[in-house]
Amino acid sequence: MSAGTVEREVLRFDAPALRGYDWPCFRARGAGDGPHLVVMAGIHGCEYSSIRGAVELMRGLDPAALRGSVTTVPIVNVASFRQRTPFVSPADGKNLNRCFPGDPAGTYSDQLAHHVFTELIEPAEALIDLHGGDMVEALEPFALYDGSPVEDTARAMAIAFGLPYLVRTERGDAPIGGTTSASAADAGVAGITAEVGGCGLLEADAVAAHVHGCRNVMRQLEMLDGPVEPAPQPQHMVDRFIWLRCSEAGWWQPSVGVGDEVPAGGRLGAVLDPFGDELEVIEAAEAGVPLFITSSPAVADDGLLLGLGAGITPLAE
């Protein structure tokens, strides 16, 4: 690829479970030297604002003003996107963002994670993975990065993205594993996950926040000229991310919204039986802010209800 260009191509991965799929990809190379940044979206195929944000980022990028290179794959989980399956891949029922760095001998999600990791993430110097609330998930914007030897760079990227909450996860304490950002950190690649938008909606404000956040991170990485713009609202660090689940299936009725401040012991909601009687009351083990809430009343046994950010303090740079 020549300098000063933005090219479009179609990726195909050589794996049995991935045959028949194409992955649209943008590649931009600037005229000056700089890092190689990978931007991804659509790890979950129904998070439409983040997908559109990745496309608009590249359509509006001036390669003449760029230092380094950017590779962007707007829809990573093509099968999930095509079949409108929230959270999981239709071929195997796995959450792709629990499968990294992948397994070339595994099922669809394992093989896709393997190829995305080895061919896109591992060769890069920085990663931005764009997300948002899936079809049944309301969300307060936040950015996540992992504790690692490259976390200073990742933290600076997360701050530059400009969202109100920053979540730092330690591998042993994280509620989930196998994420893009965790696998990137293990490979020495500074990576963040940026979450904006919710309920599987295509929202103009969320799209704009993804584009603006990516461009601000590129200024932080000195890939674009200009100062890093401060966040439009105060930013806070989240020390703990507590995921709450119900004991049995029922009707989930939250009592709080995303972004609400909740005291320790405060009522978060309840799971009801078909007659409207409470089966289980959900309370906050400690003070915090719900960063995501399942927006569907229907929940299964051991169903995920919400993610509570706790140990929240103002950002001290």
PDB file of C-alpha atoms in Angstrom:
ATOM      1  CA  MET A   1       0.000   0.000   0.000  1.00  0.00           C
ATOM      2  CA  SER A   2       1.383   3.400  -0.961  1.00  0.00           C
ATOM      3  CA  ALA A   3       1.691   6.294   1.471  1.00  0.00           C
ATOM      4  CA  GLY A   4      -1.071   8.862   1.639  1.00  0.00           C
ATOM      5  CA  THR A   5      -3.869   6.479   0.661  1.00  0.00           C
ATOM      6  CA  VAL A   6      -6.927   4.789   2.127  1.00  0.00           C
ATOM      7  CA  GLU A   7      -7.583   1.445   0.504  1.00  0.00           C
ATOM      8  CA  ARG A   8     -10.474  -0.978   0.768  1.00  0.00           C
ATOM      9  CA  GLU A   9     -10.089  -4.720   0.604  1.00  0.00           C
ATOM     10  CA  VAL A  10     -11.867  -7.906   1.531  1.00  0.00           C
ATOM     11  CA  LEU A  11     -10.214 -10.250   4.017  1.00  0.00           C
ATOM     12  CA  ARG A  12     -10.637 -13.999   3.885  1.00  0.00           C
ATOM     13  CA  PHE A  13      -9.287 -16.272   6.587  1.00  0.00           C
ATOM     14  CA  ASP A  14      -7.964 -19.743   5.818  1.00  0.00           C
ATOM     15  CA  ALA A  15      -9.944 -21.786   8.349  1.00  0.00           C
ATOM     16  CA  PRO A  16     -12.603 -24.454   7.785  1.00  0.00           C
ATOM     17  CA  ALA A  17     -15.311 -22.769   9.878  1.00  0.00           C
ATOM     18  CA  LEU A  18     -14.706 -19.375   8.249  1.00  0.00           C
ATOM     19  CA  ARG A  19     -15.085 -20.387   4.614  1.00  0.00           C
ATOM     20  CA  GLY A  20     -17.719 -18.449   2.735  1.00  0.00           C
ATOM     21  CA  TYR A  21     -17.314 -15.286   4.829  1.00  0.00           C
ATOM     22  CA  ASP A  22     -15.754 -12.006   3.747  1.00  0.00           C
ATOM     23  CA  TRP A  23     -14.515  -9.247   6.051  1.00  0.00           C
ATOM     24  CA  PRO A  24     -14.524  -5.661   4.710  1.00  0.00           C
ATOM     25  CA  CYS A  25     -11.339  -3.869   5.723  1.00  0.00           C
ATOM     26  CA  PHE A  26      -9.956  -0.336   5.398  1.00  0.00           C
ATOM     27  CA  ARG A  27      -6.209   0.289   5.373  1.00  0.00           C
ATOM     28  CA  ALA A  28      -4.697   3.745   5.578  1.00  0.00           C
ATOM     29  CA  ARG A  29      -1.029   4.663   5.439  1.00  0.00           C
ATOM     30  CA  GLY A  30       0.172   8.150   6.236  1.00  0.00           C
ATOM     31  CA  ALA A  31       3.035   9.986   4.653  1.00  0.00           C
ATOM     32  CA  GLY A  32       4.979  10.103   7.937  1.00  0.00           C
ATOM     33  CA  ASP A  33       6.251   7.454  10.317  1.00  0.00           C
ATOM     34  CA  GLY A  34       4.121   6.435  13.274  1.00  0.00           C
ATOM     35  CA  PRO A  35       2.500   3.487  15.031  1.00  0.00           C
ATOM     36  CA  HIS A  36       0.257   0.867  13.484  1.00  0.00           C
ATOM     37  CA  LEU A  37      -3.239   1.179  14.975  1.00  0.00           C
ATOM     38  CA  VAL A  38      -5.962  -1.428  14.556  1.00  0.00           C
ATOM     39  CA  VAL A  39      -9.586  -0.362  14.983  1.00  0.00           C
ATOM     40  CA  MET A  40     -12.266  -3.040  15.204  1.00  0.00           C
ATOM     41  CA  ALA A  41     -16.027  -3.094  15.694  1.00  0.00           C
ATOM     42  CA  GLY A  42     -18.776  -5.656  15.359  1.00  0.00           C
ATOM     43  CA  ILE A  43     -17.193  -8.231  17.645  1.00  0.00           C
ATOM     44  CA  HIS A  44     -20.849  -8.363  18.656  1.00  0.00           C
ATOM     45  CA  GLY A  45     -22.776  -8.083  15.417  1.00  0.00           C
ATOM     46  CA  CYS A  46     -25.754  -6.055  16.683  1.00  0.00           C
ATOM     47  CA  GLU A  47     -23.798  -3.137  18.173  1.00  0.00           C
ATOM     48  CA  TYR A  48     -24.599  -0.891  15.252  1.00  0.00           C
ATOM     49  CA  SER A  49     -23.401   2.530  16.448  1.00  0.00           C
ATOM     50  CA  SER A  50     -19.867   1.234  16.956  1.00  0.00           C
ATOM     51  CA  ILE A  51     -19.886  -0.459  13.531  1.00  0.00           C
ATOM     52  CA  ARG A  52     -21.008   2.729  11.828  1.00  0.00           C
ATOM     53  CA  GLY A  53     -18.481   4.726  13.831  1.00  0.00           C
ATOM     54  CA  ALA A  54     -15.626   2.598  12.489  1.00  0.00           C
ATOM     55  CA  VAL A  55     -16.830   3.127   8.922  1.00  0.00           C
ATOM     56  CA  GLU A  56     -17.253   6.890   9.317  1.00  0.00           C
ATOM     57  CA  LEU A  57     -13.830   7.173  10.947  1.00  0.00           C
ATOM     58  CA  MET A  58     -12.152   5.744   7.877  1.00  0.00           C
ATOM     59  CA  ARG A  59     -14.363   7.495   5.327  1.00  0.00           C
ATOM     60  CA  GLY A  60     -13.464  10.829   6.914  1.00  0.00           C
ATOM     61  CA  LEU A  61      -9.757  10.161   7.453  1.00  0.00           C
ATOM     62  CA  ASP A  62      -7.295  12.292   5.506  1.00  0.00           C
ATOM     63  CA  PRO A  63      -4.252  10.064   4.961  1.00  0.00           C
ATOM     64  CA  ALA A  64      -2.134  13.095   4.047  1.00  0.00           C
ATOM     65  CA  ALA A  65      -2.494  14.234   7.674  1.00  0.00           C
ATOM     66  CA  LEU A  66      -1.731  10.787   9.100  1.00  0.00           C
ATOM     67  CA  ARG A  67       1.485   9.459  10.591  1.00  0.00           C
ATOM     68  CA  GLY A  68       1.730   5.689  10.769  1.00  0.00           C
ATOM     69  CA  SER A  69      -1.007   3.358   9.587  1.00  0.00           C
ATOM     70  CA  VAL A  70      -4.546   2.339  10.495  1.00  0.00           C
ATOM     71  CA  THR A  71      -6.241  -0.983   9.766  1.00  0.00           C
ATOM     72  CA  THR A  72      -9.973  -1.036  10.433  1.00  0.00           C
ATOM     73  CA  VAL A  73     -12.384  -3.974  10.315  1.00  0.00           C
ATOM     74  CA  PRO A  74     -15.894  -2.608  10.990  1.00  0.00           C
ATOM     75  CA  ILE A  75     -17.715  -5.951  11.274  1.00  0.00           C
ATOM     76  CA  VAL A  76     -15.602  -8.662  12.864  1.00  0.00           C
ATOM     77  CA  ASN A  77     -18.402 -11.110  13.635  1.00  0.00           C
ATOM     78  CA  VAL A  78     -19.985 -11.180  10.187  1.00  0.00           C
ATOM     79  CA  ALA A  79     -22.174 -14.205  10.960  1.00  0.00           C
ATOM     80  CA  SER A  80     -23.658 -12.511  14.031  1.00  0.00           C
ATOM     81  CA  PHE A  81     -24.264  -9.331  12.036  1.00  0.00           C
ATOM     82  CA  ARG A  82     -26.009 -11.165   9.198  1.00  0.00           C
ATOM     83  CA  GLN A  83     -28.268 -13.199  11.464  1.00  0.00           C
ATOM     84  CA  ARG A  84     -28.857 -10.485  14.080  1.00  0.00           C
ATOM     85  CA  THR A  85     -27.770 -12.605  17.018  1.00  0.00           C
ATOM     86  CA  PRO A  86     -26.908 -10.478  20.064  1.00  0.00           C
ATOM     87  CA  PHE A  87     -23.809 -11.338  22.105  1.00  0.00           C
ATOM     88  CA  VAL A  88     -23.064 -14.760  20.586  1.00  0.00           C
ATOM     89  CA  SER A  89     -22.081 -16.291  17.260  1.00  0.00           C
ATOM     90  CA  PRO A  90     -24.940 -18.250  15.673  1.00  0.00           C
ATOM     91  CA  ALA A  91     -22.656 -21.074  14.539  1.00  0.00           C
ATOM     92  CA  ASP A  92     -21.582 -22.170  18.022  1.00  0.00           C
ATOM     93  CA  GLY A  93     -23.396 -20.048  20.610  1.00  0.00           C
ATOM     94  CA  LYS A  94     -20.116 -18.602  21.919  1.00  0.00           C
ATOM     95  CA  ASN A  95     -19.402 -14.992  22.810  1.00  0.00           C
ATOM     96  CA  LEU A  96     -16.523 -14.040  20.503  1.00  0.00           C
ATOM     97  CA  ASN A  97     -15.173 -11.607  23.089  1.00  0.00           C
ATOM     98  CA  ARG A  98     -14.528 -14.503  25.466  1.00  0.00           C
ATOM     99  CA  CYS A  99     -12.521 -16.527  22.923  1.00  0.00           C
ATOM    100  CA  PHE A 100      -9.298 -14.549  22.372  1.00  0.00           C
ATOM    101  CA  PRO A 101      -6.541 -15.297  21.493  1.00  0.00           C
ATOM    102  CA  GLY A 102      -8.473 -18.103  19.870  1.00  0.00           C
ATOM    103  CA  ASP A 103      -7.888 -21.665  18.809  1.00  0.00           C
ATOM    104  CA  PRO A 104      -7.292 -22.706  15.182  1.00  0.00           C
ATOM    105  CA  ALA A 105      -8.718 -26.156  15.989  1.00  0.00           C
ATOM    106  CA  GLY A 106     -11.855 -24.866  17.693  1.00  0.00           C
ATOM    107  CA  THR A 107     -15.297 -23.854  16.478  1.00  0.00           C
ATOM    108  CA  TYR A 108     -16.269 -20.761  14.439  1.00  0.00           C
ATOM    109  CA  SER A 109     -15.690 -18.253  17.256  1.00  0.00           C
ATOM    110  CA  ASP A 110     -12.392 -19.838  18.315  1.00  0.00           C
ATOM    111  CA  GLN A 111     -11.068 -19.882  14.740  1.00  0.00           C
ATOM    112  CA  LEU A 112     -12.203 -16.322  14.067  1.00  0.00           C
ATOM    113  CA  ALA A 113     -10.579 -15.086  17.283  1.00  0.00           C
ATOM    114  CA  HIS A 114      -7.358 -16.873  16.334  1.00  0.00           C
ATOM    115  CA  HIS A 115      -7.136 -15.263  12.900  1.00  0.00           C
ATOM    116  CA  VAL A 116      -8.149 -11.806  14.137  1.00  0.00           C
ATOM    117  CA  PHE A 117      -5.558 -12.028  16.887  1.00  0.00           C
ATOM    118  CA  THR A 118      -2.651 -13.383  14.811  1.00  0.00           C
ATOM    119  CA  GLU A 119      -3.291 -11.373  11.628  1.00  0.00           C
ATOM    120  CA  LEU A 120      -4.606  -8.075  13.030  1.00  0.00           C
ATOM    121  CA  ILE A 121      -4.031  -7.547  16.760  1.00  0.00           C
ATOM    122  CA  GLU A 122      -0.622  -9.137  17.338  1.00  0.00           C
ATOM    123  CA  PRO A 123       1.192  -7.270  14.532  1.00  0.00           C
ATOM    124  CA  ALA A 124      -0.173  -3.888  15.718  1.00  0.00           C
ATOM    125  CA  GLU A 125       1.175  -1.439  18.273  1.00  0.00           C
ATOM    126  CA  ALA A 126      -2.215  -0.202  19.486  1.00  0.00           C
ATOM    127  CA  LEU A 127      -5.816  -1.446  19.421  1.00  0.00           C
ATOM    128  CA  ILE A 128      -9.193   0.256  19.752  1.00  0.00           C
ATOM    129  CA  ASP A 129     -12.104  -2.183  19.979  1.00  0.00           C
ATOM    130  CA  LEU A 130     -15.408  -0.330  19.560  1.00  0.00           C
ATOM    131  CA  HIS A 131     -18.486  -1.669  21.346  1.00  0.00           C
ATOM    132  CA  GLY A 132     -21.869  -0.539  22.662  1.00  0.00           C
ATOM    133  CA  GLY A 133     -24.955  -1.955  24.298  1.00  0.00           C
ATOM    134  CA  ASP A 134     -26.257  -4.941  22.349  1.00  0.00           C
ATOM    135  CA  MET A 135     -29.943  -5.474  21.526  1.00  0.00           C
ATOM    136  CA  VAL A 136     -31.024  -6.009  25.136  1.00  0.00           C
ATOM    137  CA  GLU A 137     -28.436  -3.885  26.909  1.00  0.00           C
ATOM    138  CA  ALA A 138     -28.707  -0.265  28.063  1.00  0.00           C
ATOM    139  CA  LEU A 139     -25.318   1.285  28.685  1.00  0.00           C
ATOM    140  CA  GLU A 140     -23.521   4.226  30.294  1.00  0.00           C
ATOM    141  CA  PRO A 141     -20.447   5.088  28.172  1.00  0.00           C
ATOM    142  CA  PHE A 142     -17.159   3.765  29.515  1.00  0.00           C
ATOM    143  CA  ALA A 143     -13.714   2.669  28.351  1.00  0.00           C
ATOM    144  CA  LEU A 144     -11.877  -0.385  29.592  1.00  0.00           C
ATOM    145  CA  TYR A 145      -8.194  -1.258  29.678  1.00  0.00           C
ATOM    146  CA  ASP A 146      -6.186  -4.068  31.265  1.00  0.00           C
ATOM    147  CA  GLY A 147      -3.429  -4.100  33.806  1.00  0.00           C
ATOM    148  CA  SER A 148      -0.222  -5.028  31.946  1.00  0.00           C
ATOM    149  CA  PRO A 149       3.312  -3.828  31.159  1.00  0.00           C
ATOM    150  CA  VAL A 150       1.805  -1.576  28.451  1.00  0.00           C
ATOM    151  CA  GLU A 151      -1.002  -0.214  30.580  1.00  0.00           C
ATOM    152  CA  ASP A 152       0.402   3.334  30.810  1.00  0.00           C
ATOM    153  CA  THR A 153      -0.142   3.727  27.075  1.00  0.00           C
ATOM    154  CA  ALA A 154      -3.510   1.972  27.239  1.00  0.00           C
ATOM    155  CA  ARG A 155      -4.620   4.196  30.118  1.00  0.00           C
ATOM    156  CA  ALA A 156      -3.658   7.320  28.190  1.00  0.00           C
ATOM    157  CA  MET A 157      -5.647   6.015  25.214  1.00  0.00           C
ATOM    158  CA  ALA A 158      -8.668   5.304  27.417  1.00  0.00           C
ATOM    159  CA  ILE A 159      -8.545   8.798  28.909  1.00  0.00           C
ATOM    160  CA  ALA A 160      -8.197  10.371  25.463  1.00  0.00           C
ATOM    161  CA  PHE A 161     -11.275   8.541  24.178  1.00  0.00           C
ATOM    162  CA  GLY A 162     -13.153  10.911  26.456  1.00  0.00           C
ATOM    163  CA  LEU A 163     -15.848   8.774  28.101  1.00  0.00           C
ATOM    164  CA  PRO A 164     -17.103   9.464  31.639  1.00  0.00           C
ATOM    165  CA  TYR A 165     -15.959   6.178  33.230  1.00  0.00           C
ATOM    166  CA  LEU A 166     -12.654   4.312  32.935  1.00  0.00           C
ATOM    167  CA  VAL A 167     -12.477   0.683  34.038  1.00  0.00           C
ATOM    168  CA  ARG A 168      -9.101  -0.908  34.734  1.00  0.00           C
ATOM    169  CA  THR A 169      -9.238  -4.684  35.027  1.00  0.00           C
ATOM    170  CA  GLU A 170      -6.744  -7.044  36.573  1.00  0.00           C
ATOM    171  CA  ARG A 171      -6.732 -10.471  34.990  1.00  0.00           C
ATOM    172  CA  GLY A 172      -7.422 -12.353  38.213  1.00  0.00           C
ATOM    173  CA  ASP A 173     -10.254 -10.032  39.285  1.00  0.00           C
ATOM    174  CA  ALA A 174     -11.979  -9.485  35.934  1.00  0.00           C
ATOM    175  CA  PRO A 175     -15.561 -10.806  35.659  1.00  0.00           C
ATOM    176  CA  ILE A 176     -14.745 -12.146  32.182  1.00  0.00           C
ATOM    177  CA  GLY A 177     -11.733 -13.364  30.211  1.00  0.00           C
ATOM    178  CA  GLY A 178     -10.729 -13.946  26.620  1.00  0.00           C
ATOM    179  CA  THR A 179     -11.309 -10.363  25.498  1.00  0.00           C
ATOM    180  CA  THR A 180      -9.608  -8.494  22.677  1.00  0.00           C
ATOM    181  CA  SER A 181      -7.969  -5.998  25.018  1.00  0.00           C
ATOM    182  CA  ALA A 182      -6.697  -8.706  27.373  1.00  0.00           C
ATOM    183  CA  SER A 183      -5.164 -10.701  24.525  1.00  0.00           C
ATOM    184  CA  ALA A 184      -3.626  -7.517  23.141  1.00  0.00           C
ATOM    185  CA  ALA A 185      -2.088  -6.707  26.536  1.00  0.00           C
ATOM    186  CA  ASP A 186      -0.609 -10.201  26.747  1.00  0.00           C
ATOM    187  CA  ALA A 187       1.002  -9.611  23.349  1.00  0.00           C
ATOM    188  CA  GLY A 188       2.446  -6.243  24.387  1.00  0.00           C
ATOM    189  CA  VAL A 189      -0.121  -4.278  22.365  1.00  0.00           C
ATOM    190  CA  ALA A 190      -1.755  -1.327  24.138  1.00  0.00           C
ATOM    191  CA  GLY A 191      -5.488  -1.805  23.720  1.00  0.00           C
ATOM    192  CA  ILE A 192      -8.766  -0.366  24.919  1.00  0.00           C
ATOM    193  CA  THR A 193     -12.427  -1.288  24.634  1.00  0.00           C
ATOM    194  CA  ALA A 194     -14.726   1.715  24.150  1.00  0.00           C
ATOM    195  CA  GLU A 195     -18.427   1.276  24.921  1.00  0.00           C
ATOM    196  CA  VAL A 196     -20.926   3.870  23.628  1.00  0.00           C
ATOM    197  CA  GLY A 197     -24.570   3.438  22.596  1.00  0.00           C
ATOM    198  CA  GLY A 198     -27.183   0.966  23.700  1.00  0.00           C
ATOM    199  CA  CYS A 199     -30.048  -1.419  23.031  1.00  0.00           C
ATOM    200  CA  GLY A 200     -28.824  -2.322  19.546  1.00  0.00           C
ATOM    201  CA  LEU A 201     -29.838   1.095  18.209  1.00  0.00           C
ATOM    202  CA  LEU A 202     -28.103   3.173  15.569  1.00  0.00           C
ATOM    203  CA  GLU A 203     -27.720   6.507  17.367  1.00  0.00           C
ATOM    204  CA  ALA A 204     -26.104   9.538  15.741  1.00  0.00           C
ATOM    205  CA  ASP A 205     -24.647  10.818  19.027  1.00  0.00           C
ATOM    206  CA  ALA A 206     -23.066   7.426  19.774  1.00  0.00           C
ATOM    207  CA  VAL A 207     -21.611   7.185  16.263  1.00  0.00           C
ATOM    208  CA  ALA A 208     -20.118  10.667  16.635  1.00  0.00           C
ATOM    209  CA  ALA A 209     -18.656   9.779  20.044  1.00  0.00           C
ATOM    210  CA  HIS A 210     -16.909   6.731  18.569  1.00  0.00           C
ATOM    211  CA  VAL A 211     -15.444   8.764  15.715  1.00  0.00           C
ATOM    212  CA  HIS A 212     -14.353  11.620  17.974  1.00  0.00           C
ATOM    213  CA  GLY A 213     -12.875   9.218  20.518  1.00  0.00           C
ATOM    214  CA  CYS A 214     -10.816   7.382  17.901  1.00  0.00           C
ATOM    215  CA  ARG A 215      -9.486  10.607  16.440  1.00  0.00           C
ATOM    216  CA  ASN A 216      -8.559  11.891  19.889  1.00  0.00           C
ATOM    217  CA  VAL A 217      -6.695   8.649  20.628  1.00  0.00           C
ATOM    218  CA  MET A 218      -4.854   9.089  17.332  1.00  0.00           C
ATOM    219  CA  ARG A 219      -3.779  12.538  18.517  1.00  0.00           C
ATOM    220  CA  GLN A 220      -2.671  10.988  21.806  1.00  0.00           C
ATOM    221  CA  LEU A 221      -0.556   8.514  19.807  1.00  0.00           C
ATOM    222  CA  GLU A 222       0.810  11.430  17.701  1.00  0.00           C
ATOM    223  CA  MET A 223      -0.703   9.941  14.564  1.00  0.00           C
ATOM    224  CA  LEU A 224      -2.648  13.158  13.945  1.00  0.00           C
ATOM    225  CA  ASP A 225      -1.634  16.750  14.639  1.00  0.00           C
ATOM    226  CA  GLY A 226      -3.321  18.861  17.258  1.00  0.00           C
ATOM    227  CA  PRO A 227      -3.786  18.726  21.010  1.00  0.00           C
ATOM    228  CA  VAL A 228      -5.677  15.956  22.726  1.00  0.00           C
ATOM    229  CA  GLU A 229      -9.103  17.427  23.472  1.00  0.00           C
ATOM    230  CA  PRO A 230     -10.290  17.181  27.071  1.00  0.00           C
ATOM    231  CA  ALA A 231     -13.308  15.038  27.837  1.00  0.00           C
ATOM    232  CA  PRO A 232     -16.624  16.911  27.618  1.00  0.00           C
ATOM    233  CA  GLN A 233     -17.571  15.758  31.136  1.00  0.00           C
ATOM    234  CA  PRO A 234     -15.688  14.796  34.324  1.00  0.00           C
ATOM    235  CA  GLN A 235     -14.027  11.393  34.132  1.00  0.00           C
ATOM    236  CA  HIS A 236     -13.952   8.814  36.905  1.00  0.00           C
ATOM    237  CA  MET A 237     -11.935   5.688  37.580  1.00  0.00           C
ATOM    238  CA  VAL A 238     -13.808   2.470  38.340  1.00  0.00           C
ATOM    239  CA  ASP A 239     -11.853   0.189  40.647  1.00  0.00           C
ATOM    240  CA  ARG A 240     -14.212  -2.799  40.517  1.00  0.00           C
ATOM    241  CA  PHE A 241     -16.725  -4.059  37.952  1.00  0.00           C
ATOM    242  CA  ILE A 242     -19.337  -6.262  39.641  1.00  0.00           C
ATOM    243  CA  TRP A 243     -21.629  -8.315  37.394  1.00  0.00           C
ATOM    244  CA  LEU A 244     -24.912  -9.308  39.017  1.00  0.00           C
ATOM    245  CA  ARG A 245     -27.005 -12.305  37.981  1.00  0.00           C
ATOM    246  CA  CYS A 246     -30.363 -13.722  39.021  1.00  0.00           C
ATOM    247  CA  SER A 247     -30.829 -17.133  40.609  1.00  0.00           C
ATOM    248  CA  GLU A 248     -33.700 -18.273  38.416  1.00  0.00           C
ATOM    249  CA  ALA A 249     -35.589 -17.268  35.303  1.00  0.00           C
ATOM    250  CA  GLY A 250     -38.304 -14.638  35.459  1.00  0.00           C
ATOM    251  CA  TRP A 251     -39.295 -11.064  34.634  1.00  0.00           C
ATOM    252  CA  TRP A 252     -36.446  -8.593  35.299  1.00  0.00           C
ATOM    253  CA  GLN A 253     -37.658  -5.226  36.550  1.00  0.00           C
ATOM    254  CA  PRO A 254     -34.791  -2.803  37.255  1.00  0.00           C
ATOM    255  CA  SER A 255     -35.310   0.001  39.766  1.00  0.00           C
ATOM    256  CA  VAL A 256     -32.391   2.111  38.547  1.00  0.00           C
ATOM    257  CA  GLY A 257     -31.042   3.378  35.256  1.00  0.00           C
ATOM    258  CA  VAL A 258     -27.556   3.353  33.810  1.00  0.00           C
ATOM    259  CA  GLY A 259     -25.429   6.118  35.286  1.00  0.00           C
ATOM    260  CA  ASP A 260     -27.485   6.393  38.489  1.00  0.00           C
ATOM    261  CA  GLU A 261     -25.570   6.649  41.748  1.00  0.00           C
ATOM    262  CA  VAL A 262     -26.573   3.737  43.979  1.00  0.00           C
ATOM    263  CA  PRO A 263     -25.779   3.462  47.717  1.00  0.00           C
ATOM    264  CA  ALA A 264     -24.554   0.271  49.342  1.00  0.00           C
ATOM    265  CA  GLY A 265     -27.587  -1.907  49.998  1.00  0.00           C
ATOM    266  CA  GLY A 266     -29.646   0.096  47.530  1.00  0.00           C
ATOM    267  CA  ARG A 267     -32.327  -1.699  45.553  1.00  0.00           C
ATOM    268  CA  LEU A 268     -31.264  -2.340  41.952  1.00  0.00           C
ATOM    269  CA  GLY A 269     -34.372  -4.221  40.894  1.00  0.00           C
ATOM    270  CA  ALA A 270     -36.210  -7.487  41.262  1.00  0.00           C
ATOM    271  CA  VAL A 271     -36.980 -10.653  39.337  1.00  0.00           C
ATOM    272  CA  LEU A 272     -40.698 -11.449  39.291  1.00  0.00           C
ATOM    273  CA  ASP A 273     -42.662 -14.601  38.589  1.00  0.00           C
ATOM    274  CA  PRO A 274     -45.368 -14.698  35.859  1.00  0.00           C
ATOM    275  CA  PHE A 275     -47.947 -13.464  38.404  1.00  0.00           C
ATOM    276  CA  GLY A 276     -45.883 -10.391  39.254  1.00  0.00           C
ATOM    277  CA  ASP A 277     -44.686 -11.570  42.653  1.00  0.00           C
ATOM    278  CA  GLU A 278     -41.058 -10.992  43.576  1.00  0.00           C
ATOM    279  CA  LEU A 279     -38.828 -14.048  43.329  1.00  0.00           C
ATOM    280  CA  GLU A 280     -35.617 -12.227  44.143  1.00  0.00           C
ATOM    281  CA  VAL A 281     -34.649  -8.682  45.087  1.00  0.00           C
ATOM    282  CA  ILE A 282     -31.319  -7.479  43.707  1.00  0.00           C
ATOM    283  CA  GLU A 283     -29.346  -5.100  45.931  1.00  0.00           C
ATOM    284  CA  ALA A 284     -26.007  -3.341  45.595  1.00  0.00           C
ATOM    285  CA  ALA A 285     -23.301  -4.972  47.691  1.00  0.00           C
ATOM    286  CA  GLU A 286     -21.518  -1.617  47.701  1.00  0.00           C
ATOM    287  CA  ALA A 287     -22.014   1.891  46.410  1.00  0.00           C
ATOM    288  CA  GLY A 288     -21.578   2.337  42.694  1.00  0.00           C
ATOM    289  CA  VAL A 289     -23.009   3.211  39.292  1.00  0.00           C
ATOM    290  CA  PRO A 290     -24.693   0.748  36.885  1.00  0.00           C
ATOM    291  CA  LEU A 291     -22.623   0.848  33.688  1.00  0.00           C
ATOM    292  CA  PHE A 292     -24.895  -1.563  31.838  1.00  0.00           C
ATOM    293  CA  ILE A 293     -28.337  -3.005  32.527  1.00  0.00           C
ATOM    294  CA  THR A 294     -30.143  -5.816  30.727  1.00  0.00           C
ATOM    295  CA  SER A 295     -33.105  -4.032  29.146  1.00  0.00           C
ATOM    296  CA  SER A 296     -35.121  -7.161  28.353  1.00  0.00           C
ATOM    297  CA  PRO A 297     -37.643  -8.208  31.015  1.00  0.00           C
ATOM    298  CA  ALA A 298     -37.127 -11.883  30.092  1.00  0.00           C
ATOM    299  CA  VAL A 299     -34.125 -13.380  31.892  1.00  0.00           C
ATOM    300  CA  ALA A 300     -32.993 -16.985  32.158  1.00  0.00           C
ATOM    301  CA  ASP A 301     -31.627 -18.980  35.071  1.00  0.00           C
ATOM    302  CA  ASP A 302     -28.334 -17.369  36.127  1.00  0.00           C
ATOM    303  CA  GLY A 303     -29.156 -14.509  33.740  1.00  0.00           C
ATOM    304  CA  LEU A 304     -26.952 -11.435  33.637  1.00  0.00           C
ATOM    305  CA  LEU A 305     -28.845  -8.416  35.008  1.00  0.00           C
ATOM    306  CA  LEU A 306     -26.369  -5.536  35.211  1.00  0.00           C
ATOM    307  CA  GLY A 307     -22.782  -4.477  35.675  1.00  0.00           C
ATOM    308  CA  LEU A 308     -22.119  -2.240  38.682  1.00  0.00           C
ATOM    309  CA  GLY A 309     -19.055  -0.017  38.644  1.00  0.00           C
ATOM    310  CA  ALA A 310     -17.758   0.345  42.210  1.00  0.00           C
ATOM    311  CA  GLY A 311     -14.880   2.030  43.978  1.00  0.00           C
ATOM    312  CA  ILE A 312     -15.444   5.116  41.846  1.00  0.00           C
ATOM    313  CA  THR A 313     -13.072   8.064  42.246  1.00  0.00           C
ATOM    314  CA  PRO A 314     -12.442  11.216  40.200  1.00  0.00           C
ATOM    315  CA  LEU A 315      -9.745  10.738  37.592  1.00  0.00           C
ATOM    316  CA  ALA A 316      -6.367  11.959  38.774  1.00  0.00           C
ATOM    317  CA  GLU A 317      -3.997  12.192  35.838  1.00  0.00           C
TER     318      GLU A 317
END
